[in-house]
Short mmCIF file of C-alpha atoms in Angstrom, two decimals:
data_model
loop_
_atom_site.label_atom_id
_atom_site.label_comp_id
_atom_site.label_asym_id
_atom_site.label_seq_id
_atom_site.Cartn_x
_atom_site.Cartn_y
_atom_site.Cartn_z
CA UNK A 242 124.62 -30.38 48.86
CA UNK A 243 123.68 -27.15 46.60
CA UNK A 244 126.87 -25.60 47.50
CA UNK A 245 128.90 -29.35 46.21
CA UNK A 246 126.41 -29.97 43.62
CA UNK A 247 128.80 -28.27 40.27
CA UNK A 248 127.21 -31.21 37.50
CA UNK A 249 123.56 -29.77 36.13
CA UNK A 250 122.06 -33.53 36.61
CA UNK A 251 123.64 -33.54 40.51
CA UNK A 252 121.37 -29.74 40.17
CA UNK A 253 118.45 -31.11 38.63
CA UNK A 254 118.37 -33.99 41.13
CA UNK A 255 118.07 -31.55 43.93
CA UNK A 256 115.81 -28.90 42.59
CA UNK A 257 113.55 -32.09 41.52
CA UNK A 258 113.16 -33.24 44.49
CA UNK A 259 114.55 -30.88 47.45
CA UNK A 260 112.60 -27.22 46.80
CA UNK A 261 108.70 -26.74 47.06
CA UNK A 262 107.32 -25.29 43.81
CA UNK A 263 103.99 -25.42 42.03
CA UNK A 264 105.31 -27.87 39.81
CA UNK A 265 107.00 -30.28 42.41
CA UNK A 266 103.98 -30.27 44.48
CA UNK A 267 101.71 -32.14 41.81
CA UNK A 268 104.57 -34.05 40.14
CA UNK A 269 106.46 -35.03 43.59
CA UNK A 270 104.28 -34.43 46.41
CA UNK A 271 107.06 -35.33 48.81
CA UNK A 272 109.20 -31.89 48.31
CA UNK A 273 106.53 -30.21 50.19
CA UNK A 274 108.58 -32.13 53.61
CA UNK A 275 112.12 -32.86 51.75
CA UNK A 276 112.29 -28.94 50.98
CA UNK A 277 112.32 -28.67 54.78
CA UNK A 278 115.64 -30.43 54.26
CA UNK A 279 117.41 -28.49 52.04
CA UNK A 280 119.08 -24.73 52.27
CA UNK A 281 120.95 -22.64 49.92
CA UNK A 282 123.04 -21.06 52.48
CA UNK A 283 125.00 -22.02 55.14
CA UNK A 284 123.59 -19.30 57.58
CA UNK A 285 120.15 -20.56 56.49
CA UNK A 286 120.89 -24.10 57.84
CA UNK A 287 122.50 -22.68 60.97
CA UNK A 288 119.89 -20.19 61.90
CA UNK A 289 116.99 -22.72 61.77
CA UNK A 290 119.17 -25.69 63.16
CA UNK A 291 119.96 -23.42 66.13
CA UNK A 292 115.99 -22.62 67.05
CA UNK A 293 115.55 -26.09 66.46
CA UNK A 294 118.00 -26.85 68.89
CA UNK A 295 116.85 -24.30 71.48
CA UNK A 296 113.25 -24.88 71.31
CA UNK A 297 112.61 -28.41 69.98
CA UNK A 298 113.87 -30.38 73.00
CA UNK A 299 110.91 -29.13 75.42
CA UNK A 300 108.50 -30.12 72.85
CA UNK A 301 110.28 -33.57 72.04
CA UNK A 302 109.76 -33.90 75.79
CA UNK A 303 105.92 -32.71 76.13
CA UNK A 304 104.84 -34.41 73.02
CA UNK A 305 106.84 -37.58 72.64
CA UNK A 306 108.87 -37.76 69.87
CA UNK A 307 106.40 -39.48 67.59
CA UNK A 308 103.83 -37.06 67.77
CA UNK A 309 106.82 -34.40 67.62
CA UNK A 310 107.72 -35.68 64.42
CA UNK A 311 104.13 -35.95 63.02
CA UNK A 312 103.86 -32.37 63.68
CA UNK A 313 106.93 -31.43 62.60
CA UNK A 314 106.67 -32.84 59.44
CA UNK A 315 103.17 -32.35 59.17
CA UNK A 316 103.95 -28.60 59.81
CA UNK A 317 106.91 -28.39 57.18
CA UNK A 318 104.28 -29.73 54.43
CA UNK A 319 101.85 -27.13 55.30
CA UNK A 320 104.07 -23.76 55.66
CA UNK A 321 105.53 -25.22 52.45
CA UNK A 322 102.35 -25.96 50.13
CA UNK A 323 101.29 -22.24 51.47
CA UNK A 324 105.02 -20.81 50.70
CA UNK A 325 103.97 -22.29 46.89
CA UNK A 326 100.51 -20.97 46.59
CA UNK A 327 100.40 -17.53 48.32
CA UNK A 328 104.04 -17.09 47.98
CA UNK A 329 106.29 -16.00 44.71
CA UNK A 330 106.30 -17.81 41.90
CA UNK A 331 110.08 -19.08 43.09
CA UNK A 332 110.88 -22.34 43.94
CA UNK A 333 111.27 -22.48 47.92
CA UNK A 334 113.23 -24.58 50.28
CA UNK A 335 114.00 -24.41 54.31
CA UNK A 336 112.85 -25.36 57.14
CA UNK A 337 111.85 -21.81 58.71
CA UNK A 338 107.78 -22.47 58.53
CA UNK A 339 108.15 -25.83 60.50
CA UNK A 340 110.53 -24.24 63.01
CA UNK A 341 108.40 -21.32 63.57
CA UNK A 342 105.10 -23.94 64.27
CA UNK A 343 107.58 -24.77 66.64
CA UNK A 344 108.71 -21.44 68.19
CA UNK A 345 105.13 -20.72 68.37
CA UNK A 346 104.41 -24.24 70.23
CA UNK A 347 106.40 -23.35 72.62
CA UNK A 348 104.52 -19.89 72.90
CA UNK A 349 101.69 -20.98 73.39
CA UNK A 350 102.74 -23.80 76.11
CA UNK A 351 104.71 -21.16 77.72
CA UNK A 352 103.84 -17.86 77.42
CA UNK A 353 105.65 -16.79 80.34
CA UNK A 354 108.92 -17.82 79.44
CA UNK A 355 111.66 -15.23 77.69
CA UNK A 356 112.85 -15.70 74.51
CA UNK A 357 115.85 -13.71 73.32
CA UNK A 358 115.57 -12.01 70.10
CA UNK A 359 118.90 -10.75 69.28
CA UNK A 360 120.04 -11.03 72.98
CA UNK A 361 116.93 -8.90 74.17
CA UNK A 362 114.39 -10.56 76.17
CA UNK A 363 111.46 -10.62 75.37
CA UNK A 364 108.16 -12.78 76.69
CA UNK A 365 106.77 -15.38 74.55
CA UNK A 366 103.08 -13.90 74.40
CA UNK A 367 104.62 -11.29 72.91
CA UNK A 368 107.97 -12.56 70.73
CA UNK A 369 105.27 -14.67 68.95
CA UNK A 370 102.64 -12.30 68.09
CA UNK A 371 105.46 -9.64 66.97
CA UNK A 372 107.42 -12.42 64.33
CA UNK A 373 103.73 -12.93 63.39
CA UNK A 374 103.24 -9.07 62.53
CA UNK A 375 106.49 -8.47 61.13
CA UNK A 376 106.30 -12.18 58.20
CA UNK A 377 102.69 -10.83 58.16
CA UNK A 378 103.70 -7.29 56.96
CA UNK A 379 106.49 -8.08 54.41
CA UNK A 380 104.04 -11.04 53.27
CA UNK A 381 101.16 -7.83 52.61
CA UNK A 382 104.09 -5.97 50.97
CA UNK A 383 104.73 -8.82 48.79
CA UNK A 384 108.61 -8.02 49.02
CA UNK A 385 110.04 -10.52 46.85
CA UNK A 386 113.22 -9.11 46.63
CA UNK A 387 114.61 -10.49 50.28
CA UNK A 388 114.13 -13.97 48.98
CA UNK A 389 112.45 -14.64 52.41
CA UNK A 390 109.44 -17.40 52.72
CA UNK A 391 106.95 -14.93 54.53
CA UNK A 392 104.21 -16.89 53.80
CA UNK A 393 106.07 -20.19 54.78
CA UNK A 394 106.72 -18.36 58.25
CA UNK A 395 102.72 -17.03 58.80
CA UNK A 396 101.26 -20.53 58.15
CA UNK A 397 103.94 -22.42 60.06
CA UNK A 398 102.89 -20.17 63.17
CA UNK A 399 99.16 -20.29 62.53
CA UNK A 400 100.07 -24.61 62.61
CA UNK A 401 102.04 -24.28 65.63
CA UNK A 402 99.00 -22.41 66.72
CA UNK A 403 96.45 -24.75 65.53
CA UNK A 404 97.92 -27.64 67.16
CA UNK A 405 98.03 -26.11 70.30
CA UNK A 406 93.93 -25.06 70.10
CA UNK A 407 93.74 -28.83 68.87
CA UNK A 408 95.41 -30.83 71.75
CA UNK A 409 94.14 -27.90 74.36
CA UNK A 410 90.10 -28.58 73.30
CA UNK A 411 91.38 -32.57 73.04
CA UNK A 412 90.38 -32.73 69.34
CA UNK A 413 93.86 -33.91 68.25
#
């Protein structure tokens, strides 16, 4: 839609209410999940539909697909609202935060299994912890520059995280 959008209200209309920003999140609480909706770039939207793809279908299966979505969404507001305060100053959009609570899900359900990070295996107990150390790093750098949600990515995994300490101890 940003790429088709060419009339400043069709613009307005989806910076308003599609991209997380300090502004939005008081005004239009609701952008902190509809930014999860929304990407700039077309490899942005493939990349994340494509873990999504990969990973989300054991989860669907594990969790149901109500309590899938409930996390999903829940996890998309969260990375979000932290992309906004910790983050730049930048509006933000994507759905990388909520699919990384979901890569690291997955981690933590099955840390034996091999994920393939650029066609090199690699376990989960230890893909997880090193995407965690690398968003973590660039986040401590404060690179704003590669117009990457760092922050976005930590908290989504510390969610995916959390919810799996929560339905482990049966708290959730």
């Amino acid at each position: 839609m940003w790429r088709i959008a060419h009339d400043p209200q069709q613009k307005l209309f989806m910076f308003n209410n599609f991209t997380a920003s300090w502004q939005n999140t008081f005004r239009r609480p609701w952008t902190l999940i509809t930014a999860a909706f929304s990407h700039i770039h077309l490899s942005h939207i493939l990349f994340n539909g494509f873990t999504f793809y990969f990973f989300a279908q054991s989860l669907i299966q594990s969790l149901g697909s109500r309590s899938f979505l409930g996390f999903y969404l829940a996890s998309a507001a969260i990375s979000n609202f932290a992309q906004v305060t910790w983050g730049r100053e930048a509006p933000s959009l994507g759905a990388s935060g909520a699919v990384y609570s979901i890569v690291t899900l997955v981690a933590c359900m099955a840390p034996k299994m091999t994920f393939f990070i650029w066609f090199i295996p690699v376990p989960a107990y230890l893909a997880a912890p090193g995407l965690f150390a690398w968003d973590m790093y660039w986040q401590a750098k404060n690179q704003q520059s590669d117009n990457t949600g760092h922050a976005a990515h930590v908290v989504g995994m510390l969610s995916g995280a959390g919810y799996f300490l929560l339905k482990r101890y049966r708290i959730l």
